[in-house]
């Protein structure tokens, strides 16, 4: 009986050590100026034309930015106790029909995350978007573009470090196809379904 009690105490001690919330973290709100890489506003439409004159038109339907986030974090765990250790932005478009596909629709989802510099890691900014099947019951991602930059996303001068015009890579791999994104203009071009699509000026 003593052995079982001792084992229980040891197990409970380890559980408490690895899961108790002790270290306070403060994450600022997502910097609104960073949304200038994807400056589309709710209700706004934007279009792209392919090399063979097909057109895709999207309407932004949803935009969300994270707020200030204060929480405690376990010393020995990657699991957060009541908060996230990064700020984020999410934007989603309405579905649009691909002209040469029968009864199939796609949408674009934009995502950005910003993390702070800590004693153990550099801060960073992740920028990306994906083109997804709009069928909620059988949805999948057709193509995804992303890139991570080592910088302080909260210093107010990110585009000076990252650049006004940047290339995003398919699945984050530099050797793959690219999409071009520009500060205050949004997506300039991307590859999708074997075609290059170029933005029609808004």
Tab-separated table of C-alpha atoms in Angstrom:
chain	number	residue	atom	x	y	z
A	1	UNK	CA	0.000	0.000	0.000
A	2	UNK	CA	2.881	2.337	0.801
A	3	UNK	CA	4.401	1.745	-2.646
A	4	UNK	CA	1.146	2.682	-4.353
A	5	UNK	CA	0.823	5.854	-2.292
A	6	UNK	CA	4.393	6.883	-3.022
A	7	UNK	CA	3.910	6.249	-6.737
A	8	UNK	CA	0.716	8.327	-6.708
A	9	UNK	CA	2.523	11.212	-5.032
A	10	UNK	CA	5.344	11.100	-7.593
A	11	UNK	CA	2.891	11.012	-10.524
A	12	UNK	CA	0.850	13.889	-9.115
A	13	UNK	CA	4.014	15.921	-8.524
A	14	UNK	CA	5.058	15.493	-12.144
A	15	UNK	CA	1.570	16.417	-13.372
A	16	UNK	CA	1.603	19.564	-11.250
A	17	UNK	CA	5.111	20.458	-12.387
A	18	UNK	CA	4.310	20.145	-16.076
A	19	UNK	CA	0.844	21.616	-16.148
A	20	UNK	CA	0.608	24.270	-13.458
A	21	UNK	CA	0.450	27.818	-14.762
A	22	UNK	CA	3.243	29.925	-13.330
A	23	UNK	CA	4.866	32.189	-15.909
A	24	UNK	CA	2.926	35.277	-16.988
A	25	UNK	CA	2.831	36.101	-20.716
A	26	UNK	CA	1.579	39.314	-22.280
A	27	UNK	CA	0.861	39.298	-26.026
A	28	UNK	CA	-0.091	42.603	-27.704
A	29	UNK	CA	-3.026	42.855	-30.084
A	30	UNK	CA	-2.296	42.054	-33.722
A	31	UNK	CA	-0.829	45.250	-35.268
A	32	UNK	CA	-3.557	46.622	-37.517
A	33	UNK	CA	-1.067	48.177	-39.944
A	34	UNK	CA	0.172	44.690	-40.894
A	35	UNK	CA	-3.173	44.007	-42.540
A	36	UNK	CA	-1.919	46.339	-45.308
A	37	UNK	CA	-0.361	43.254	-46.910
A	38	UNK	CA	-3.974	42.103	-47.394
A	39	UNK	CA	-5.796	45.478	-47.320
A	40	UNK	CA	-9.193	44.147	-48.431
A	41	UNK	CA	-12.115	45.365	-46.296
A	42	UNK	CA	-15.373	43.594	-45.483
A	43	UNK	CA	-17.768	43.818	-48.434
A	44	UNK	CA	-15.020	44.818	-50.877
A	45	UNK	CA	-14.601	42.836	-54.104
A	46	UNK	CA	-11.329	42.146	-55.888
A	47	UNK	CA	-10.623	40.217	-59.086
A	48	UNK	CA	-7.913	38.310	-60.917
A	49	UNK	CA	-7.582	37.454	-64.604
A	50	UNK	CA	-5.756	34.427	-66.008
A	51	UNK	CA	-3.463	34.299	-69.014
A	52	UNK	CA	-6.378	32.999	-71.091
A	53	UNK	CA	-8.809	35.686	-69.831
A	54	UNK	CA	-10.764	33.728	-67.233
A	55	UNK	CA	-11.768	35.859	-64.246
A	56	UNK	CA	-12.092	35.133	-60.530
A	57	UNK	CA	-13.868	37.699	-58.321
A	58	UNK	CA	-13.887	37.444	-54.541
A	59	UNK	CA	-15.730	39.473	-51.884
A	60	UNK	CA	-14.260	39.749	-48.402
A	61	UNK	CA	-16.889	38.531	-45.944
A	62	UNK	CA	-15.046	38.284	-42.628
A	63	UNK	CA	-12.106	39.915	-40.844
A	64	UNK	CA	-10.816	39.299	-37.336
A	65	UNK	CA	-7.760	40.469	-35.365
A	66	UNK	CA	-6.630	39.164	-31.990
A	67	UNK	CA	-6.774	41.473	-28.993
A	68	UNK	CA	-4.339	41.940	-26.113
A	69	UNK	CA	-3.793	38.604	-24.443
A	70	UNK	CA	-2.434	38.166	-20.914
A	71	UNK	CA	-2.147	34.650	-19.546
A	72	UNK	CA	0.061	32.348	-17.563
A	73	UNK	CA	2.203	29.634	-19.098
A	74	UNK	CA	3.544	26.363	-17.637
A	75	UNK	CA	7.323	26.362	-17.197
A	76	UNK	CA	7.792	22.967	-18.835
A	77	UNK	CA	4.982	22.771	-21.342
A	78	UNK	CA	4.165	24.141	-24.780
A	79	UNK	CA	0.501	24.091	-23.775
A	80	UNK	CA	-0.855	27.482	-22.802
A	81	UNK	CA	-3.018	28.056	-19.740
A	82	UNK	CA	-5.746	30.326	-21.041
A	83	UNK	CA	-4.121	32.149	-23.956
A	84	UNK	CA	-2.061	32.084	-27.143
A	85	UNK	CA	1.567	33.144	-27.406
A	86	UNK	CA	1.074	34.933	-30.710
A	87	UNK	CA	-1.157	37.577	-32.231
A	88	UNK	CA	-3.177	36.713	-35.330
A	89	UNK	CA	-5.241	38.011	-38.228
A	90	UNK	CA	-7.807	36.096	-40.256
A	91	UNK	CA	-9.768	37.182	-43.331
A	92	UNK	CA	-12.080	35.047	-45.461
A	93	UNK	CA	-13.835	35.659	-48.760
A	94	UNK	CA	-17.195	34.575	-50.093
A	95	UNK	CA	-17.180	31.676	-52.530
A	96	UNK	CA	-16.733	32.330	-56.216
A	97	UNK	CA	-17.289	30.021	-59.184
A	98	UNK	CA	-14.323	28.961	-61.294
A	99	UNK	CA	-15.514	29.791	-64.847
A	100	UNK	CA	-14.443	26.523	-66.473
A	101	UNK	CA	-15.406	24.198	-63.589
A	102	UNK	CA	-18.930	22.805	-63.394
A	103	UNK	CA	-20.619	23.691	-60.120
A	104	UNK	CA	-17.400	24.053	-58.116
A	105	UNK	CA	-16.611	27.085	-55.984
A	106	UNK	CA	-13.505	28.315	-54.202
A	107	UNK	CA	-12.711	30.894	-51.545
A	108	UNK	CA	-9.554	32.554	-50.206
A	109	UNK	CA	-8.513	32.510	-46.566
A	110	UNK	CA	-5.837	34.968	-45.403
A	111	UNK	CA	-3.823	34.295	-42.262
A	112	UNK	CA	-1.064	36.174	-40.457
A	113	UNK	CA	0.574	35.491	-37.094
A	114	UNK	CA	2.945	37.725	-35.129
A	115	UNK	CA	5.155	36.509	-32.283
A	116	UNK	CA	7.401	38.404	-29.922
A	117	UNK	CA	11.125	38.085	-29.373
A	118	UNK	CA	11.847	36.067	-26.243
A	119	UNK	CA	15.089	35.049	-24.527
A	120	UNK	CA	14.906	31.678	-26.291
A	121	UNK	CA	13.581	32.602	-29.735
A	122	UNK	CA	13.463	35.369	-32.299
A	123	UNK	CA	10.147	37.007	-32.972
A	124	UNK	CA	8.551	36.522	-36.331
A	125	UNK	CA	5.805	37.330	-38.780
A	126	UNK	CA	4.068	34.630	-40.828
A	127	UNK	CA	2.094	35.740	-43.883
A	128	UNK	CA	-0.031	33.461	-46.010
A	129	UNK	CA	-3.206	32.693	-47.902
A	130	UNK	CA	-4.839	29.587	-49.253
A	131	UNK	CA	-7.324	28.870	-52.010
A	132	UNK	CA	-9.847	26.359	-50.743
A	133	UNK	CA	-12.797	24.363	-51.976
A	134	UNK	CA	-15.871	26.221	-50.699
A	135	UNK	CA	-17.908	23.049	-50.142
A	136	UNK	CA	-18.043	22.818	-46.349
A	137	UNK	CA	-18.747	19.088	-46.394
A	138	UNK	CA	-16.000	18.140	-48.818
A	139	UNK	CA	-13.601	21.030	-48.516
A	140	UNK	CA	-9.878	20.869	-49.129
A	141	UNK	CA	-7.053	23.252	-49.907
A	142	UNK	CA	-6.186	23.573	-53.594
A	143	UNK	CA	-3.024	25.585	-52.971
A	144	UNK	CA	-1.465	27.418	-50.052
A	145	UNK	CA	1.163	30.196	-50.081
A	146	UNK	CA	3.129	31.323	-47.033
A	147	UNK	CA	6.362	32.754	-45.718
A	148	UNK	CA	7.892	33.500	-42.314
A	149	UNK	CA	10.089	36.509	-41.574
A	150	UNK	CA	12.384	36.851	-38.557
A	151	UNK	CA	11.591	40.297	-37.184
A	152	UNK	CA	9.762	42.141	-34.427
A	153	UNK	CA	6.210	42.447	-35.805
A	154	UNK	CA	5.264	44.947	-33.112
A	155	UNK	CA	7.872	47.670	-33.773
A	156	UNK	CA	5.687	49.621	-36.246
A	157	UNK	CA	8.156	49.404	-39.160
A	158	UNK	CA	7.754	45.840	-40.352
A	159	UNK	CA	7.450	46.656	-44.045
A	160	UNK	CA	10.873	48.375	-43.844
A	161	UNK	CA	12.389	45.046	-42.738
A	162	UNK	CA	10.188	42.682	-44.721
A	163	UNK	CA	9.732	44.810	-47.853
A	164	UNK	CA	6.786	46.434	-49.583
A	165	UNK	CA	6.576	43.713	-52.234
A	166	UNK	CA	7.187	40.142	-51.145
A	167	UNK	CA	7.074	36.649	-52.591
A	168	UNK	CA	5.101	33.931	-50.820
A	169	UNK	CA	5.929	30.317	-51.593
A	170	UNK	CA	3.654	27.350	-52.172
A	171	UNK	CA	3.529	25.392	-48.900
A	172	UNK	CA	6.339	27.681	-47.685
A	173	UNK	CA	8.995	26.112	-49.947
A	174	UNK	CA	11.119	28.618	-51.845
A	175	UNK	CA	11.719	26.266	-54.773
A	176	UNK	CA	8.011	26.004	-55.552
A	177	UNK	CA	5.583	28.367	-57.302
A	178	UNK	CA	5.169	31.854	-55.911
A	179	UNK	CA	2.552	34.481	-55.211
A	180	UNK	CA	3.401	38.186	-55.077
A	181	UNK	CA	1.896	40.388	-52.366
A	182	UNK	CA	2.337	44.158	-52.070
A	183	UNK	CA	1.852	46.548	-49.136
A	184	UNK	CA	-1.387	48.547	-49.568
A	185	UNK	CA	-2.310	46.584	-52.720
A	186	UNK	CA	-2.722	42.962	-51.648
A	187	UNK	CA	-2.156	39.978	-53.936
A	188	UNK	CA	-0.631	40.986	-57.266
A	189	UNK	CA	-0.368	37.497	-58.770
A	190	UNK	CA	-0.451	33.790	-57.950
A	191	UNK	CA	-0.468	30.407	-59.653
A	192	UNK	CA	-3.577	28.248	-59.421
A	193	UNK	CA	-4.828	25.277	-61.439
A	194	UNK	CA	-1.905	25.468	-63.862
A	195	UNK	CA	-2.457	29.159	-64.670
A	196	UNK	CA	-0.981	32.448	-63.588
A	197	UNK	CA	-3.590	34.880	-62.235
A	198	UNK	CA	-2.939	38.620	-62.102
A	199	UNK	CA	-4.825	41.172	-60.028
A	200	UNK	CA	-7.167	43.554	-61.812
A	201	UNK	CA	-6.525	46.996	-60.305
A	202	UNK	CA	-9.039	47.859	-57.602
